[in-house]
Coordinates of C-alpha atoms in Angstrom, one line a residue:
Chain M
X808 CA 95.5 126.2 117.5
X809 CA 92.9 123.4 117.6
X810 CA 94.9 121.5 114.9
X811 CA 98.1 121.8 116.9
X812 CA 96.3 120.6 120.0
X813 CA 94.9 117.5 118.2
X814 CA 98.4 116.8 116.8
X815 CA 100.0 117.1 120.2
X816 CA 97.4 114.9 121.9
X817 CA 97.9 112.2 119.3
X818 CA 101.7 112.4 119.6
X819 CA 101.6 112.3 123.5
X820 CA 99.1 109.5 123.3
X821 CA 101.3 107.5 121.0
X822 CA 104.5 108.1 123.0
X823 CA 102.9 107.2 126.4
X824 CA 101.2 104.1 125.0
X825 CA 104.4 102.9 123.4
X826 CA 106.5 103.5 126.6
X827 CA 103.7 101.7 128.5
X828 CA 103.9 98.8 126.1
X829 CA 107.7 98.6 126.4
X830 CA 107.6 98.8 130.3
X831 CA 104.8 96.3 130.7
X832 CA 106.4 93.7 128.4
X833 CA 109.8 94.3 130.1
X834 CA 108.2 93.8 133.5
X835 CA 106.8 90.5 132.3
X836 CA 110.2 89.4 131.2
X837 CA 112.0 90.6 134.3
X838 CA 109.6 88.9 136.7
X839 CA 109.9 85.7 134.9
X840 CA 113.7 85.6 135.4
X841 CA 113.5 86.7 139.0
X842 CA 111.9 85.2 142.1
X843 CA 109.0 87.6 141.8
X844 CA 105.8 86.2 140.3
X845 CA 104.8 87.6 136.9
X846 CA 101.8 89.8 137.5
X847 CA 98.7 88.3 135.9
X848 CA 97.7 91.6 134.2
X849 CA 100.8 92.2 132.1
X850 CA 99.5 90.6 128.9
X851 CA 96.2 92.4 129.0
X852 CA 97.9 95.7 129.8
X853 CA 100.3 95.3 127.0
X854 CA 97.5 94.6 124.5
X855 CA 95.6 97.8 125.7
X856 CA 98.8 99.9 125.3
X857 CA 99.3 98.4 121.9
X858 CA 95.7 99.1 120.7
X859 CA 96.0 102.7 122.0
X860 CA 99.5 103.2 120.5
X861 CA 98.1 102.1 117.1
X862 CA 94.9 104.1 117.5
X863 CA 96.7 107.4 118.3
X864 CA 99.4 106.8 115.6
X865 CA 96.8 106.0 112.9
X866 CA 95.7 109.6 112.8
X867 CA 99.3 110.8 112.6
X868 CA 99.9 108.3 109.9
X869 CA 97.1 109.9 107.9
X870 CA 98.5 113.3 108.5
X871 CA 101.9 112.3 107.2
X872 CA 100.6 110.1 104.3
X873 CA 101.9 106.8 105.6
X874 CA 99.1 104.7 104.0
X875 CA 100.4 103.0 100.9
X876 CA 98.5 103.1 97.6
X877 CA 99.1 102.1 93.9
X878 CA 100.3 104.8 91.6
X879 CA 100.6 102.8 88.4
X880 CA 97.0 103.4 87.1
X881 CA 96.7 106.9 88.5
X882 CA 99.9 108.1 86.8
X883 CA 98.4 107.3 83.4
X884 CA 95.2 109.2 83.9
X885 CA 94.5 112.6 82.3
X886 CA 95.0 115.7 84.5
X887 CA 91.3 116.5 84.6
X888 CA 90.5 113.0 86.0
X889 CA 93.4 113.2 88.5
X890 CA 91.9 116.5 89.8
X891 CA 88.5 114.9 90.3
X892 CA 90.1 111.9 92.0
X893 CA 92.2 114.1 94.3
X894 CA 89.0 115.3 96.0
X895 CA 86.9 112.1 95.5
X896 CA 89.4 109.7 97.2
X897 CA 89.7 111.6 100.5
X898 CA 86.0 112.4 100.6
X899 CA 85.0 108.7 100.1
X900 CA 87.6 107.7 102.7
X901 CA 86.2 110.3 105.1
X902 CA 82.7 108.8 104.7
X903 CA 84.2 105.4 105.6
X904 CA 85.9 106.6 108.8
X905 CA 83.0 108.8 109.9
X906 CA 80.7 105.8 109.6
X907 CA 83.3 103.8 111.6
X908 CA 83.6 106.5 114.2
X909 CA 79.8 106.6 114.7
X910 CA 79.6 102.8 115.1
X911 CA 82.7 102.8 117.3
X912 CA 80.7 104.9 119.8
X913 CA 78.1 102.1 119.8
X914 CA 80.9 99.6 120.2
X915 CA 82.2 101.4 123.2
X916 CA 78.8 101.5 124.8
X917 CA 78.4 97.8 124.1
X918 CA 81.7 97.2 126.0
X919 CA 80.9 99.2 129.1
X920 CA 79.0 96.4 131.0
X921 CA 81.8 93.9 130.1
X922 CA 84.8 93.4 132.3
X923 CA 88.2 92.5 131.1
X924 CA 89.3 89.0 132.2
X925 CA 92.4 89.8 134.3
X926 CA 92.4 93.5 135.1
X927 CA 88.7 93.9 135.6
X928 CA 88.3 97.3 133.9
X929 CA 85.3 97.8 131.6
X930 CA 85.9 96.9 128.0
X931 CA 84.5 100.2 126.8
X932 CA 87.9 101.6 127.7
X933 CA 89.7 99.1 125.4
X934 CA 87.1 99.6 122.6
X935 CA 87.5 103.4 122.8
X936 CA 90.7 102.9 120.8
X937 CA 88.6 102.2 117.7
X938 CA 86.9 105.6 118.2
X939 CA 90.2 107.4 118.6
X940 CA 91.5 105.6 115.4
X941 CA 88.5 106.4 113.2
X942 CA 87.9 109.9 114.6
X943 CA 91.6 111.0 114.2
X944 CA 91.8 109.6 110.7
X945 CA 88.5 111.4 109.9
X946 CA 89.9 114.6 111.3
X947 CA 92.9 114.6 109.0
X948 CA 90.9 113.5 106.0
X949 CA 88.5 116.4 106.6
X950 CA 91.4 118.8 106.8
X951 CA 92.7 117.4 103.5
X952 CA 89.3 117.7 101.8
X953 CA 89.0 121.3 103.1
X954 CA 92.4 122.2 101.9
X955 CA 91.8 120.8 98.4
X956 CA 88.5 122.7 98.1
X957 CA 90.2 125.9 99.3
X958 CA 93.0 125.5 96.7
X959 CA 90.6 124.8 93.8
X960 CA 88.5 127.9 94.4
X961 CA 89.1 130.5 91.7
Chain W
X161 CA 76.6 90.0 96.3
X162 CA 80.3 89.2 96.7
X163 CA 81.0 91.0 93.5
X164 CA 80.3 94.3 95.1
X165 CA 83.2 93.6 97.5
X166 CA 85.6 92.6 94.7
X167 CA 84.6 95.4 92.3
X168 CA 84.8 98.2 94.9
X169 CA 88.1 96.9 96.1
X170 CA 89.7 96.7 92.7
X171 CA 88.2 100.1 91.7
X172 CA 89.6 101.6 94.9
X173 CA 93.1 100.3 94.1
X174 CA 92.9 101.7 90.5
X175 CA 91.7 105.1 91.7
X176 CA 94.6 105.4 94.1
X177 CA 92.8 104.9 97.4
X178 CA 95.2 103.7 100.1
X179 CA 95.0 99.9 100.0
X180 CA 93.6 99.7 103.6
X181 CA 90.9 102.3 102.8
X182 CA 90.0 100.5 99.5
X183 CA 89.5 97.3 101.5
X184 CA 87.5 99.2 104.1
X185 CA 85.2 100.8 101.5
X186 CA 84.7 97.5 99.7
X187 CA 83.6 95.9 103.0
X188 CA 81.4 98.9 103.9
X189 CA 79.7 98.7 100.5
X190 CA 79.0 95.0 100.9
X191 CA 77.7 95.4 104.4
X192 CA 75.3 98.3 103.4
X193 CA 73.9 96.4 100.4
X194 CA 73.6 93.2 102.4
X195 CA 72.0 95.0 105.3
X196 CA 74.4 93.8 107.9
X197 CA 74.6 96.0 111.1
X198 CA 77.6 98.3 110.7
X199 CA 78.8 97.8 114.2
X200 CA 80.6 94.8 112.8
X201 CA 83.2 97.3 111.3
X202 CA 84.8 98.5 114.6
X203 CA 84.2 95.0 116.1
X204 CA 86.2 93.2 113.5
X205 CA 88.8 95.9 113.3
X206 CA 89.4 95.5 117.0
X207 CA 89.5 91.7 117.0
X208 CA 91.9 91.8 114.0
X209 CA 94.4 94.0 115.8
X210 CA 93.9 92.5 119.3
X211 CA 96.3 89.6 118.6
X212 CA 99.2 89.2 121.0
X213 CA 101.7 88.2 118.2
X214 CA 101.0 91.4 116.4
X215 CA 102.5 93.4 119.3
X216 CA 105.9 92.3 118.0
X217 CA 105.4 94.2 114.7
X218 CA 105.9 97.8 116.1
X219 CA 108.7 96.4 118.3
X220 CA 110.7 95.0 115.4
X221 CA 110.1 98.1 113.3
X222 CA 111.1 100.4 116.2
X223 CA 114.3 98.4 117.0
X224 CA 115.3 98.5 113.3
X225 CA 114.8 102.3 113.1
X226 CA 116.6 102.9 116.4
X227 CA 119.6 100.9 115.2
X228 CA 119.6 102.7 111.9
X229 CA 119.9 106.1 113.7
X230 CA 123.4 105.0 114.7
X231 CA 124.5 104.9 111.0
X232 CA 124.0 101.1 110.9
X233 CA 123.5 101.0 107.1
X234 CA 126.9 102.7 106.5
X235 CA 128.6 100.4 109.1
X236 CA 127.2 97.3 107.4
X237 CA 128.2 98.5 104.0
X238 CA 131.7 99.3 105.3
X239 CA 132.1 95.9 106.8
X240 CA 130.9 94.2 103.5
X241 CA 133.2 96.4 101.5
X242 CA 136.2 95.2 103.5
X243 CA 135.0 91.6 103.1
X244 CA 134.0 91.5 99.5
X245 CA 135.2 94.7 97.9
X246 CA 138.4 93.1 96.5
X247 CA 136.4 90.7 94.2
X248 CA 135.5 91.8 90.7
X249 CA 132.3 93.9 90.8
X250 CA 133.0 94.3 94.5
X251 CA 130.4 97.0 95.2
X252 CA 127.6 95.0 93.7
X253 CA 128.5 92.1 96.0
X254 CA 128.7 94.5 98.9
X255 CA 125.2 95.7 98.0
X256 CA 123.9 92.1 98.2
X257 CA 125.9 91.1 101.2
X258 CA 124.9 94.2 103.1
X259 CA 121.2 93.5 102.3
X260 CA 121.6 90.0 103.7
X261 CA 123.0 91.4 107.0
X262 CA 120.6 94.4 107.0
X263 CA 117.8 91.9 106.5
X264 CA 118.0 91.0 110.2
X265 CA 117.3 94.5 111.2
X266 CA 114.9 96.1 108.6
X267 CA 112.6 93.3 107.7
X268 CA 110.9 95.1 104.8
X269 CA 112.0 95.2 101.1
X270 CA 111.0 98.7 100.3
X271 CA 112.8 100.3 103.2
X272 CA 115.9 98.2 102.3
X273 CA 115.8 99.4 98.7
X274 CA 115.4 103.0 99.9
X275 CA 118.1 103.1 102.6
X276 CA 120.6 100.8 100.8
X277 CA 119.9 102.4 97.4
X278 CA 120.5 106.0 98.6
X279 CA 124.0 105.0 99.6
X280 CA 125.0 102.2 97.2
X281 CA 123.5 103.5 93.8
X282 CA 125.4 106.8 93.8
X283 CA 128.6 105.0 95.1
X284 CA 128.4 102.4 92.3
X285 CA 127.7 105.1 89.6
X286 CA 130.7 107.0 90.9
X287 CA 133.0 103.9 90.5
X288 CA 131.8 103.4 86.9
X289 CA 129.1 100.8 87.3
X290 CA 126.2 101.2 84.8
X291 CA 123.3 102.9 86.5
X292 CA 120.7 100.3 85.4
X293 CA 122.9 97.5 86.8
X294 CA 123.4 99.4 90.1
X295 CA 119.6 100.0 90.5
X296 CA 118.8 96.4 89.5
X297 CA 121.2 94.9 92.0
X298 CA 119.8 97.1 94.8
X299 CA 116.2 96.2 94.0
X300 CA 116.9 92.5 93.7
X301 CA 119.0 92.3 96.9
X302 CA 116.3 94.1 98.9
X303 CA 114.0 91.1 98.5
X304 CA 116.3 89.0 100.7
X305 CA 115.2 91.1 103.8
X306 CA 111.6 90.0 104.3
X307 CA 112.5 86.3 104.1
X308 CA 115.6 86.3 106.4
X309 CA 114.5 86.6 110.1
X310 CA 113.2 88.6 111.8
X311 CA 110.6 89.1 109.1
X312 CA 107.4 91.1 109.4
X313 CA 105.6 89.2 106.6
X314 CA 106.3 85.9 108.5
X315 CA 104.8 87.4 111.7
X316 CA 101.7 88.3 109.7
X317 CA 101.6 84.8 108.2
X318 CA 101.9 83.3 111.8
X319 CA 99.0 85.6 113.0
X320 CA 96.8 84.4 110.1
X321 CA 97.5 80.7 110.5
X322 CA 98.3 80.2 114.1
X323 CA 101.7 78.8 113.2
X324 CA 104.8 79.3 115.4
X325 CA 106.6 82.6 114.7
X326 CA 109.9 80.9 115.7
X327 CA 109.4 78.1 113.2
X328 CA 108.5 80.5 110.4
X329 CA 111.5 82.7 111.1
X330 CA 113.8 79.6 110.9
X331 CA 112.0 78.3 107.8
X332 CA 112.8 81.5 105.9
X333 CA 116.5 81.4 106.8
X334 CA 117.8 78.8 104.3
X335 CA 115.7 80.1 101.3
X336 CA 116.9 83.6 102.2
X337 CA 120.5 82.5 102.2
X338 CA 120.0 80.6 99.0
X339 CA 118.5 83.6 97.3
X340 CA 121.4 85.8 98.6
X341 CA 124.1 83.4 97.3
X342 CA 122.3 83.1 93.9
X343 CA 122.2 86.9 93.6
X344 CA 125.9 87.1 94.6
X345 CA 127.0 84.7 91.9
X346 CA 124.8 86.5 89.3
X347 CA 126.3 89.9 90.1
X348 CA 129.8 88.4 90.0
X349 CA 129.4 86.9 86.6
X350 CA 127.8 90.0 85.1
X351 CA 130.6 92.1 86.7
X352 CA 133.3 89.9 85.3
X353 CA 131.8 90.1 81.8
X354 CA 131.4 93.9 82.0
X355 CA 134.8 94.3 83.7
X356 CA 133.5 96.3 86.6
X357 CA 136.1 97.6 89.1
X358 CA 137.4 95.9 92.2
X359 CA 139.1 97.4 95.3
X360 CA 142.4 96.6 96.9
X361 CA 142.2 93.7 99.4
X362 CA 141.6 95.1 102.9
X363 CA 143.9 94.1 105.7
X364 CA 142.6 91.7 108.3
X365 CA 142.8 94.5 110.8
X366 CA 140.4 96.6 108.7
X367 CA 138.0 93.7 108.4
X368 CA 138.2 93.1 112.1
X369 CA 137.6 96.8 113.0
X370 CA 134.6 97.1 110.7
X371 CA 133.2 93.8 112.1
X372 CA 133.4 95.3 115.6
X373 CA 131.4 98.3 114.4
X374 CA 128.6 96.1 113.1
X375 CA 128.9 93.4 115.7
X376 CA 126.4 95.0 118.0
X377 CA 123.7 95.2 115.4
X378 CA 124.3 91.6 114.2
X379 CA 124.1 90.5 117.9
X380 CA 120.6 91.9 118.0
X381 CA 119.5 89.5 115.3
X382 CA 121.1 86.7 117.2
X383 CA 119.4 87.6 120.5
X384 CA 116.0 87.8 118.7
X385 CA 116.4 84.5 117.0
X386 CA 118.0 82.7 120.0
X387 CA 115.3 84.1 122.3
X388 CA 112.4 83.0 120.2
X389 CA 113.7 79.7 119.0
X390 CA 115.2 78.7 122.4
X391 CA 111.8 79.3 124.0
X392 CA 113.2 82.1 126.2
X393 CA 110.9 84.8 124.9
X394 CA 107.7 85.1 123.0
X395 CA 108.0 87.0 119.7
X396 CA 106.5 90.1 121.4
X397 CA 109.0 89.9 124.2
X398 CA 111.8 89.4 121.8
X399 CA 110.8 92.5 119.9
X400 CA 110.7 94.6 123.1
X401 CA 114.1 93.2 124.2
X402 CA 115.4 94.2 120.7
X403 CA 114.0 97.8 121.4
X404 CA 115.7 98.0 124.8
X405 CA 118.9 96.6 123.3
X406 CA 118.8 99.1 120.4
X407 CA 118.2 102.0 122.9
X408 CA 121.2 101.0 125.0
X409 CA 123.5 100.4 122.0
X410 CA 122.3 103.6 120.3
X411 CA 122.8 105.7 123.4
X412 CA 126.0 104.2 124.9
X413 CA 127.9 102.5 122.0
X414 CA 126.9 104.5 118.9
X415 CA 126.2 107.6 121.0
X416 CA 123.6 108.8 118.4
X417 CA 120.4 108.6 120.5
X418 CA 119.0 111.4 122.6
X419 CA 115.6 112.0 124.0
X420 CA 114.5 114.2 121.1
X421 CA 115.5 111.9 118.2
X422 CA 114.3 108.8 120.1
X423 CA 110.8 110.4 120.3
X424 CA 110.9 111.2 116.6
X425 CA 111.9 107.6 115.8
X426 CA 109.2 106.2 118.1
X427 CA 106.6 108.3 116.4
X428 CA 107.7 107.4 112.9
X429 CA 107.8 103.7 113.8
X430 CA 104.4 103.8 115.3
X431 CA 103.0 105.6 112.2
X432 CA 104.4 102.8 110.0
X433 CA 103.0 100.2 112.3
X434 CA 99.6 101.9 112.6
X435 CA 99.2 102.1 108.8
X436 CA 99.8 98.3 108.8
X437 CA 97.4 97.7 111.7
X438 CA 94.6 99.6 110.0
X439 CA 95.2 97.3 107.0
X440 CA 95.2 94.3 109.3
X441 CA 91.9 95.4 110.9
X442 CA 90.1 95.9 107.6
X443 CA 91.6 92.6 106.2
X444 CA 90.1 90.8 109.2
X445 CA 86.7 92.3 108.3
X446 CA 87.3 91.4 104.6
X447 CA 88.2 87.8 105.7
X448 CA 85.1 87.5 107.8
X449 CA 82.9 88.5 104.8
X450 CA 84.8 86.0 102.6
X451 CA 84.2 83.3 105.1
X452 CA 80.5 84.0 105.5
X453 CA 80.1 83.9 101.8
X454 CA 82.2 80.6 101.7
X455 CA 84.6 82.1 99.2
X456 CA 87.7 80.3 100.4
X457 CA 85.8 77.0 100.0
X458 CA 84.7 78.0 96.5
X459 CA 88.2 79.0 95.4
X460 CA 89.6 75.8 96.9
X461 CA 87.0 73.7 95.1
X462 CA 87.7 75.6 91.8
X463 CA 91.5 75.0 92.0
X464 CA 91.2 71.4 93.2
X465 CA 88.5 70.8 90.5
X466 CA 91.1 71.9 87.9
X467 CA 93.7 69.6 89.4
X468 CA 94.4 67.8 92.6
X469 CA 98.1 67.3 91.7
X470 CA 100.1 68.9 94.4
X471 CA 102.6 70.4 92.0
X472 CA 100.0 71.7 89.5
X473 CA 98.2 73.4 92.4
X474 CA 101.4 74.9 93.7
X475 CA 102.3 76.1 90.2
X476 CA 98.9 77.8 90.0
X477 CA 99.3 79.4 93.4
X478 CA 102.8 80.6 92.6
X479 CA 101.6 82.2 89.4
X480 CA 98.7 83.9 91.2
X481 CA 101.0 85.2 94.0
X482 CA 103.7 86.5 91.7
X483 CA 101.1 88.5 89.7
X484 CA 99.5 89.8 92.8
X485 CA 102.9 90.6 94.4
X486 CA 103.8 92.6 91.4
X487 CA 100.8 94.9 91.9
X488 CA 100.2 94.9 95.6
X489 CA 102.1 95.6 98.8
X490 CA 103.4 92.4 100.4
X491 CA 101.5 92.6 103.8
X492 CA 98.2 93.6 102.1
X493 CA 98.4 90.7 99.6
X494 CA 99.4 88.3 102.4
X495 CA 96.4 89.4 104.6
X496 CA 93.9 88.9 101.8
X497 CA 95.2 85.8 100.0
X498 CA 97.2 83.7 102.6
X499 CA 94.2 82.3 104.5
X500 CA 92.4 81.3 101.3
X501 CA 95.4 79.8 99.6
X502 CA 96.5 78.0 102.8
X503 CA 93.3 76.0 102.7
X504 CA 94.0 74.9 99.1
X505 CA 97.6 74.0 100.0
X506 CA 96.6 72.0 103.0
X507 CA 94.1 70.1 100.8
X508 CA 97.0 68.8 98.7
X509 CA 99.1 68.0 101.7
X510 CA 101.5 70.9 101.6
X511 CA 103.1 71.6 105.0
X512 CA 101.7 75.0 106.3
X513 CA 105.2 76.2 107.2
X514 CA 106.5 75.3 103.8
X515 CA 103.6 77.0 102.2
X516 CA 104.1 80.2 104.3
X517 CA 107.7 80.4 102.9
X518 CA 106.5 79.9 99.4
X519 CA 103.8 82.6 99.8
X520 CA 106.2 85.2 101.3
X521 CA 108.9 84.4 98.7
X522 CA 106.5 84.8 95.8
X523 CA 105.2 88.1 97.1
X524 CA 108.6 89.6 97.6
X525 CA 109.9 88.4 94.2
X526 CA 106.8 90.2 92.9
X527 CA 108.3 93.4 94.2
X528 CA 111.0 93.2 91.6
X529 CA 108.9 91.8 88.7
X530 CA 108.3 94.1 85.8
X531 CA 106.3 96.1 84.9
X532 CA 105.3 97.5 88.2
X533 CA 107.4 95.9 91.0
X534 CA 107.5 98.5 93.8
X535 CA 111.3 98.0 94.5
X536 CA 112.0 98.7 90.8
X537 CA 110.2 102.0 91.1
X538 CA 112.1 103.0 94.3
X539 CA 115.5 102.0 92.8
X540 CA 114.8 103.7 89.4
X541 CA 113.8 106.9 91.2
X542 CA 117.0 106.9 93.2
X543 CA 119.1 106.2 90.1
X544 CA 117.0 108.7 88.0
X545 CA 116.5 106.3 85.1
X546 CA 113.4 104.7 83.6
X547 CA 111.8 101.6 85.2
X548 CA 112.2 99.9 81.9
X549 CA 116.0 100.1 82.0
X550 CA 116.1 98.8 85.6
X551 CA 113.7 96.0 84.6
X552 CA 115.9 94.9 81.7
X553 CA 119.1 95.0 83.7
X554 CA 117.3 93.1 86.5
X555 CA 116.2 90.2 84.4
X556 CA 119.2 87.9 85.3
X557 CA 118.5 88.5 89.0
X558 CA 114.8 87.9 88.5
X559 CA 115.5 84.6 86.7
X560 CA 117.7 83.5 89.7
X561 CA 114.9 84.5 92.1
X562 CA 112.5 82.4 90.1
X563 CA 114.9 79.5 90.2
X564 CA 115.2 79.8 94.0
X565 CA 111.4 79.9 94.2
X566 CA 111.1 76.7 92.1
X567 CA 113.7 75.0 94.3
X568 CA 111.9 76.1 97.5
X569 CA 108.6 74.9 96.1
X570 CA 109.9 71.5 94.9
X571 CA 112.0 70.7 97.9
X572 CA 110.1 71.3 101.2
X573 CA 113.2 70.4 103.3
X574 CA 114.8 73.7 102.3
X575 CA 112.1 75.4 104.4
X576 CA 111.5 72.6 106.9
X577 CA 115.0 71.4 107.7
X578 CA 115.9 74.2 110.2
X579 CA 112.7 74.4 112.1
X580 CA 112.6 70.6 112.4
X581 CA 116.2 70.4 113.5
X582 CA 116.2 73.2 116.0
X583 CA 112.6 73.3 117.4
X584 CA 111.2 69.8 116.9

């Protein structure tokens, strides 16, 4: 239930941010070729939509194994080592993203007093994308680690 | 201290960490040992991704995927078959020709090998072509994609160097065509020697009909290029125009897009882009560490200490990039090495645009270089034969690719003529 909810939030977040990015850039182009003045906020808004689209989608990319790796050395390893690596790699990666998530919160707090140049919103909102990215990747790495532990139990 | 960064990264790659995560872990280890505040991790990730030109990457990937939903691969193959199928070894030529046209839409070599190979390899086998040759042609031809515009590696190179995306797109066009023509001739001579089959010549009407089918997708490449080069759109705007165009064509011309599959395509494209952006973010942190440790300067001094002859330096860089390109994914290798090597190239008066073409060409040729070129793996798994057999059959194509690389390295005008003519 919780897992489905997280997946749904990430999907909706990705879709809304992508459509937001498309419409903002399109508005920028349309205004340039019409008598209307191009709004000053379009570039900044499209950057925010882009950061959020990438942040929401990075967790989904983890879930569906979109991150590329090298197989050439791994394939030559003995089965026993492969089994150890299968749990070590996601665990170490989990540590990386949990550390990043913790420091992303500090980064967000750091951004709160700052104002964005053209739209004037607080930069903590923009920096929050880094928390979404690291937290969502951590979530799917944790699930992977738990699944491997469950499957290796006798 | 820098050795921690290098050792953890290489160990991470060997132990099958995703490349982006290996890069992140290497940086984290370095920062912990060095006692640098870890808030730098999200900070540098953010500043690495928050670059306006990078907004075009998900746009181009999405536009390509939307177009492909309308059966674009089959349509391009059909058109090339009507055009080239009557020549000896027709299907191998179709394979290469279709890759050249598909290049404008896909932009990545691995996706080209997978999508083109899944159709062309079985079709070639069915017509009596040797499986190793079919796989080798597919792998070799897929390297044309990332050099012919629009090209994701070129956008990354532009982001890293501040060069114009439009100029880089144009700079890749002639080398891409040269590579394509070289591969076409190689495939033709092999086919003639092995007496591979040919089809009946198609009527002009068939050629025209199949051209109409592919026209809309080819027009997209033209709009992107004309928009960027003509100064009408920025690369980001061009990518969004391409998305809207692909949505309209997919919905009203090809009639294959609906709300449900459009959402699936958007999600898939964003996942691909996000996996690249995590890599870009960590590479920015990696680059920051390298700069604080003055590594680019040291490498530059080492290479220039060995020789300050332009061609010796370029030869060394070519060798390094080919080896790295064989082992590592193109974008990852570009993100890590391009800023360092650009500094060296500039020191021996190599034009940065010329150098960007050399770097991208090297890395994509690496994808088909034995023993571990990724495209060889993809093609061999589709053809269900060993990578050794594909590598052996691919040697003539690899030699031609190297020849094109040498020409592009020695004659800068091959890369610079078009950008100078059109933009300057």
